Tab-separated table of N, CA and C in Angstrom:
chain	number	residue	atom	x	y	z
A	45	UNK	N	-24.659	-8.077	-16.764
A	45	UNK	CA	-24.120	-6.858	-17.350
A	45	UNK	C	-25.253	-5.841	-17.504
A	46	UNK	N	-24.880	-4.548	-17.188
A	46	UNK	CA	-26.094	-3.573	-17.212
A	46	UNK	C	-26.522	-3.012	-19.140
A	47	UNK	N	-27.183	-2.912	-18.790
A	47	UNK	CA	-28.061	-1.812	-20.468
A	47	UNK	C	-27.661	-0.968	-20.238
A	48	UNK	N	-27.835	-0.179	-19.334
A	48	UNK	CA	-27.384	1.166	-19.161
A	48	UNK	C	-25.853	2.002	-19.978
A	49	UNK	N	-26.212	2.724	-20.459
A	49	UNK	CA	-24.169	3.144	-21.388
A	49	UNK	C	-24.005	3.729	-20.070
A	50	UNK	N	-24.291	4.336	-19.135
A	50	UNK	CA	-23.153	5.053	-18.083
A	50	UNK	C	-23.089	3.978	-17.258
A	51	UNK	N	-24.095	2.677	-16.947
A	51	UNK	CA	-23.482	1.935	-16.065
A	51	UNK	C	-22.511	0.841	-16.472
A	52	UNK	N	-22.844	0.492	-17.816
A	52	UNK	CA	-21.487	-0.137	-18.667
A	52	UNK	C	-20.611	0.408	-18.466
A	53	UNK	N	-20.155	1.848	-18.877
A	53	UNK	CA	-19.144	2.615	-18.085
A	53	UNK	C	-18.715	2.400	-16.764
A	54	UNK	N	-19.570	2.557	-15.962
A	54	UNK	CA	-19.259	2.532	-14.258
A	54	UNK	C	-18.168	1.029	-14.212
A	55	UNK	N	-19.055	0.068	-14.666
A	55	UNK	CA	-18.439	-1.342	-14.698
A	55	UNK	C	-16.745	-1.247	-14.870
A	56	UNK	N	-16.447	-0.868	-15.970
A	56	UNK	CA	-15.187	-1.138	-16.885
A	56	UNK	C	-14.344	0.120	-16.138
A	57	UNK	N	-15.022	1.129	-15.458
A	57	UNK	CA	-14.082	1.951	-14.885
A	57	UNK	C	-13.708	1.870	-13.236
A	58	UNK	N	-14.708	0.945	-12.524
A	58	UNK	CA	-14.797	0.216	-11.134
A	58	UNK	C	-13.185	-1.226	-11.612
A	59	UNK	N	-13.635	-1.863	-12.715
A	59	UNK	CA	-12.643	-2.765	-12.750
A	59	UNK	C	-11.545	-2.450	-12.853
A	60	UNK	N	-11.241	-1.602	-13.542
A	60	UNK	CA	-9.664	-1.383	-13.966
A	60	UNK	C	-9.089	-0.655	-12.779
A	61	UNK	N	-10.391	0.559	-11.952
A	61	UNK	CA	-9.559	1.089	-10.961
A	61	UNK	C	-9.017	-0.031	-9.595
A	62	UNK	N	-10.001	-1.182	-9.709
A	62	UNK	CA	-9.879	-1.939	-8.398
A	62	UNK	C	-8.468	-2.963	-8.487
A	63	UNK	N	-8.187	-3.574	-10.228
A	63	UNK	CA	-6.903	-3.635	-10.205
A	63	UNK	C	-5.748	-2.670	-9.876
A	64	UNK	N	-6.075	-1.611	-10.294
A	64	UNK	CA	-4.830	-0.825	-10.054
A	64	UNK	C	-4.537	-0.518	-8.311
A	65	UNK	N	-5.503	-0.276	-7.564
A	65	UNK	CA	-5.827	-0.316	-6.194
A	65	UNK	C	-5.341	-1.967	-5.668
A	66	UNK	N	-5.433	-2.964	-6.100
A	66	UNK	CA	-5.028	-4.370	-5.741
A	66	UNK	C	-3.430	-4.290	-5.590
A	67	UNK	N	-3.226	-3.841	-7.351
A	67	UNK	CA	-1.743	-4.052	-7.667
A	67	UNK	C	-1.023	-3.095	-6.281
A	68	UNK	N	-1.284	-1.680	-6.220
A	68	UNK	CA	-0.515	-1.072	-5.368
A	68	UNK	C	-0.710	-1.186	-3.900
A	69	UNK	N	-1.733	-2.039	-3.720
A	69	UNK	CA	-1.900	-2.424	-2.058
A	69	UNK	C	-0.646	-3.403	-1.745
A	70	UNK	N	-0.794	-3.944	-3.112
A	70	UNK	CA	0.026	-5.377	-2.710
A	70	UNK	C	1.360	-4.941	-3.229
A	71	UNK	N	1.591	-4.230	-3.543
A	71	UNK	CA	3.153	-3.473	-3.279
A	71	UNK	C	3.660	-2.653	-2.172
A	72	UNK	N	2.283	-2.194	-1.524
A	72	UNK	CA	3.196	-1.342	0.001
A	72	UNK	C	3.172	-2.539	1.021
A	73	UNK	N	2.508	-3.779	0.634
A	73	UNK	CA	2.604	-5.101	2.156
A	73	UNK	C	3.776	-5.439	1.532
A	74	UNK	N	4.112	-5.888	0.064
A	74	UNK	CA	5.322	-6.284	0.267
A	74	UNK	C	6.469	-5.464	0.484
A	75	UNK	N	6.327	-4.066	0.454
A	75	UNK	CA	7.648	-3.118	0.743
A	75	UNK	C	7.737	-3.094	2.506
A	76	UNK	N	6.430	-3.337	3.350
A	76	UNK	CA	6.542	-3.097	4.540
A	76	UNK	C	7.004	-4.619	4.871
A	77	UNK	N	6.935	-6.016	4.257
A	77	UNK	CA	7.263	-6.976	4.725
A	77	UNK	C	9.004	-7.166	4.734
A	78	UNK	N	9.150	-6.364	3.572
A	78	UNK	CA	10.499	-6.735	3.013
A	78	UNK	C	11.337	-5.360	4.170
A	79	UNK	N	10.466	-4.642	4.811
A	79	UNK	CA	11.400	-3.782	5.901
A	79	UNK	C	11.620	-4.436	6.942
A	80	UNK	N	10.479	-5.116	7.347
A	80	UNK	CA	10.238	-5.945	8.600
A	80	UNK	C	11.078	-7.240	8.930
A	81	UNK	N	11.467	-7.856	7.793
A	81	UNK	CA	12.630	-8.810	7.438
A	81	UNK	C	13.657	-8.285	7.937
A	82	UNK	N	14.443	-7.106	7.119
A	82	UNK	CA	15.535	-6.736	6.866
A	82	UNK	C	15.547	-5.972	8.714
A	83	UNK	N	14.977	-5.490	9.249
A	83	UNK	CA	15.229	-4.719	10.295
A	83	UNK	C	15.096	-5.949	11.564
A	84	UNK	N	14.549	-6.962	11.176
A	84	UNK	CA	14.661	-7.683	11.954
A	84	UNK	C	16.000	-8.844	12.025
A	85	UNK	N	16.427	-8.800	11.088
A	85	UNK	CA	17.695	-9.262	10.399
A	85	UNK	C	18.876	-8.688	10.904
A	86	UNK	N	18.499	-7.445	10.998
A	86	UNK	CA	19.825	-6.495	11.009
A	86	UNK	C	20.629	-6.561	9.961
A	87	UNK	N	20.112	-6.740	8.392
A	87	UNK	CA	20.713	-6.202	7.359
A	87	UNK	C	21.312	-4.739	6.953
A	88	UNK	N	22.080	-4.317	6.498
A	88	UNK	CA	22.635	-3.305	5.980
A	88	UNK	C	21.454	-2.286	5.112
A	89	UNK	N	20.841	-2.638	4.213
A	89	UNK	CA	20.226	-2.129	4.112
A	89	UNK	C	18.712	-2.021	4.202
A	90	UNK	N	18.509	-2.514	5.388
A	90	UNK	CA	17.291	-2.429	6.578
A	90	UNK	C	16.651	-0.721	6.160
A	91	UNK	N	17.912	0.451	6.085
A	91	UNK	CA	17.535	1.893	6.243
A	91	UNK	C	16.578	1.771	5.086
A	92	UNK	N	17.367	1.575	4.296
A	92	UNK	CA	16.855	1.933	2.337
A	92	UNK	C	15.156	1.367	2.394
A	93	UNK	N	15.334	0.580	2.789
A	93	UNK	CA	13.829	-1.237	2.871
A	93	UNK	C	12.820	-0.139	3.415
A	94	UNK	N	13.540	0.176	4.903
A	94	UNK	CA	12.277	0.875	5.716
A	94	UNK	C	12.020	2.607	5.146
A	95	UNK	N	12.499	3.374	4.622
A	95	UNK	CA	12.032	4.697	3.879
A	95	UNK	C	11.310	4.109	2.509
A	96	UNK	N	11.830	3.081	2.369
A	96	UNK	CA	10.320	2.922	0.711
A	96	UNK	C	9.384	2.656	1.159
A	97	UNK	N	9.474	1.190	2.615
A	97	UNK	CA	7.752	1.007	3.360
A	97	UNK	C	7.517	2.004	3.736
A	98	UNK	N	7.821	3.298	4.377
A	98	UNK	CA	7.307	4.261	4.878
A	98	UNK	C	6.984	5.354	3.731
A	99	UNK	N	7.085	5.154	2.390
A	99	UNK	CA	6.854	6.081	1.233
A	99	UNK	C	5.571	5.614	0.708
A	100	UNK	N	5.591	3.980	0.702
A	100	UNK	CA	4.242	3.584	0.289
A	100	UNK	C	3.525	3.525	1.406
A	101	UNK	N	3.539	3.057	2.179
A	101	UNK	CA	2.725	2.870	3.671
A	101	UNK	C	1.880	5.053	3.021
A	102	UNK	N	2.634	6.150	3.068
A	102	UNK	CA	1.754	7.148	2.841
A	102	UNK	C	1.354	7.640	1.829
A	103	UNK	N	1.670	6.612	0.749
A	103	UNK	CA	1.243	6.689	-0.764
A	103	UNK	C	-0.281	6.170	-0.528
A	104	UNK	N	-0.264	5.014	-0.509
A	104	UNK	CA	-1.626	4.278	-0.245
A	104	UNK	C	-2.428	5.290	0.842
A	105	UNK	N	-1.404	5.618	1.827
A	105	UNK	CA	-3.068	6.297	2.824
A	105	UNK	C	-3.251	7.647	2.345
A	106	UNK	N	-2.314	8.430	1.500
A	106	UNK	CA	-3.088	9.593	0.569
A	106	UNK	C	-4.194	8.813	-0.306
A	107	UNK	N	-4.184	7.808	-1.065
A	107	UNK	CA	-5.173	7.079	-2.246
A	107	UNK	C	-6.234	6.846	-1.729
A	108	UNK	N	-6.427	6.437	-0.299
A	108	UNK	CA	-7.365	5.947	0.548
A	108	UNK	C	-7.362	4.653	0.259
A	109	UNK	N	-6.575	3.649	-0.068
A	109	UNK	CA	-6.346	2.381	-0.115
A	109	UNK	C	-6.452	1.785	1.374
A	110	UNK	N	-5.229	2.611	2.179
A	110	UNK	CA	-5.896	2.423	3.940
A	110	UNK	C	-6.039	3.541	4.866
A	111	UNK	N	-6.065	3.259	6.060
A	111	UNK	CA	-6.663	4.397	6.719
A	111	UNK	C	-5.555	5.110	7.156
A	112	UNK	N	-5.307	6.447	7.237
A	112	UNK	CA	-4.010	7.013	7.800
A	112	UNK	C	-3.818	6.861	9.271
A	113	UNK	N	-4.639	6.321	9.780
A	113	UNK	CA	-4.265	5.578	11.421
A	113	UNK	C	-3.596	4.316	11.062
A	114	UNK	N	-4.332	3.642	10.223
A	114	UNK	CA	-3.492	2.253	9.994
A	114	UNK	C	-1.969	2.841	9.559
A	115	UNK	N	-1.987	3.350	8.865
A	115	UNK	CA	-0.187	4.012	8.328
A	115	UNK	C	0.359	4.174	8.841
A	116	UNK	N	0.063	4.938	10.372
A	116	UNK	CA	0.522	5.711	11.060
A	116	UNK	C	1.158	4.253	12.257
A	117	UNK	N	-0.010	3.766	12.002
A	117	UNK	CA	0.452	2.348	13.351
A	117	UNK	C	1.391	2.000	12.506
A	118	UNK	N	1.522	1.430	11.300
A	118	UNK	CA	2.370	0.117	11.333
A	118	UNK	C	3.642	1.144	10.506
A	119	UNK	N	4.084	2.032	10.603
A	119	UNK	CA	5.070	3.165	10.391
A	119	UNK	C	5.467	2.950	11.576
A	120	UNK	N	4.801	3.388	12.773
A	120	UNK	CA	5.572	3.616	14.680
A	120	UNK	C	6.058	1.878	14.712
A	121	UNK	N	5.428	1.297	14.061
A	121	UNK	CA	5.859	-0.042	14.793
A	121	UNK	C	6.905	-0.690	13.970
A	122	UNK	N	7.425	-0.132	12.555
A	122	UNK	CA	8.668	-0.237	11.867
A	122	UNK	C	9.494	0.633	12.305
A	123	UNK	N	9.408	1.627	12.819
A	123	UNK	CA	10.448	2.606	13.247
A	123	UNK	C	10.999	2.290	14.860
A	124	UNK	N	9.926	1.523	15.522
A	124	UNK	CA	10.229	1.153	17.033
A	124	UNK	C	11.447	0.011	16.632
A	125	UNK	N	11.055	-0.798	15.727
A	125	UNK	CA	12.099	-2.332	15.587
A	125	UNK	C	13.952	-1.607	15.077
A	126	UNK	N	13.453	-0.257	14.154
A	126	UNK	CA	14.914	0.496	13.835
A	126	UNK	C	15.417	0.894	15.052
């Protein structure tokens, strides 16, 4: 643990942001998994599944969580399977 008061700071404000960055990564894989199911399924509501993966898929690549090429790929490649 640092001495430092701004790097004690840095610490406790690196942690909490990297959960919150964890939590919402791991909500746009499961919104893009749960499209990828359903469109591969040919469920009914496959549409609904794939506009939320495609809401987070550009939530996260505004945050910089991933890269907006990565978004952009695995968006063309949910919209190719619709």
């Amino acid at each position: 643990m640092p001495n430092i008061k701004s790097a004690i700071k840095r610490v406790k404000v690196n942690t909490k942001a990297n959960a919150q960055n964890a939590q919402a990564k791991s909500a746009m894989r499961t919104a893009v998994k749960k499209a990828d199911a359903a469109l591969t399924a040919k469920e009914e509501n496959a549409n609904e599944l794939l506009t939320l993966a495609v809401k987070s898929l550009d939530k996260a690549a505004s945050k910089g969580l991933i890269h907006k090429n990565a978004a952009s790929r695995q968006k063309a490649r949910l919209m190719k399977k619709a």
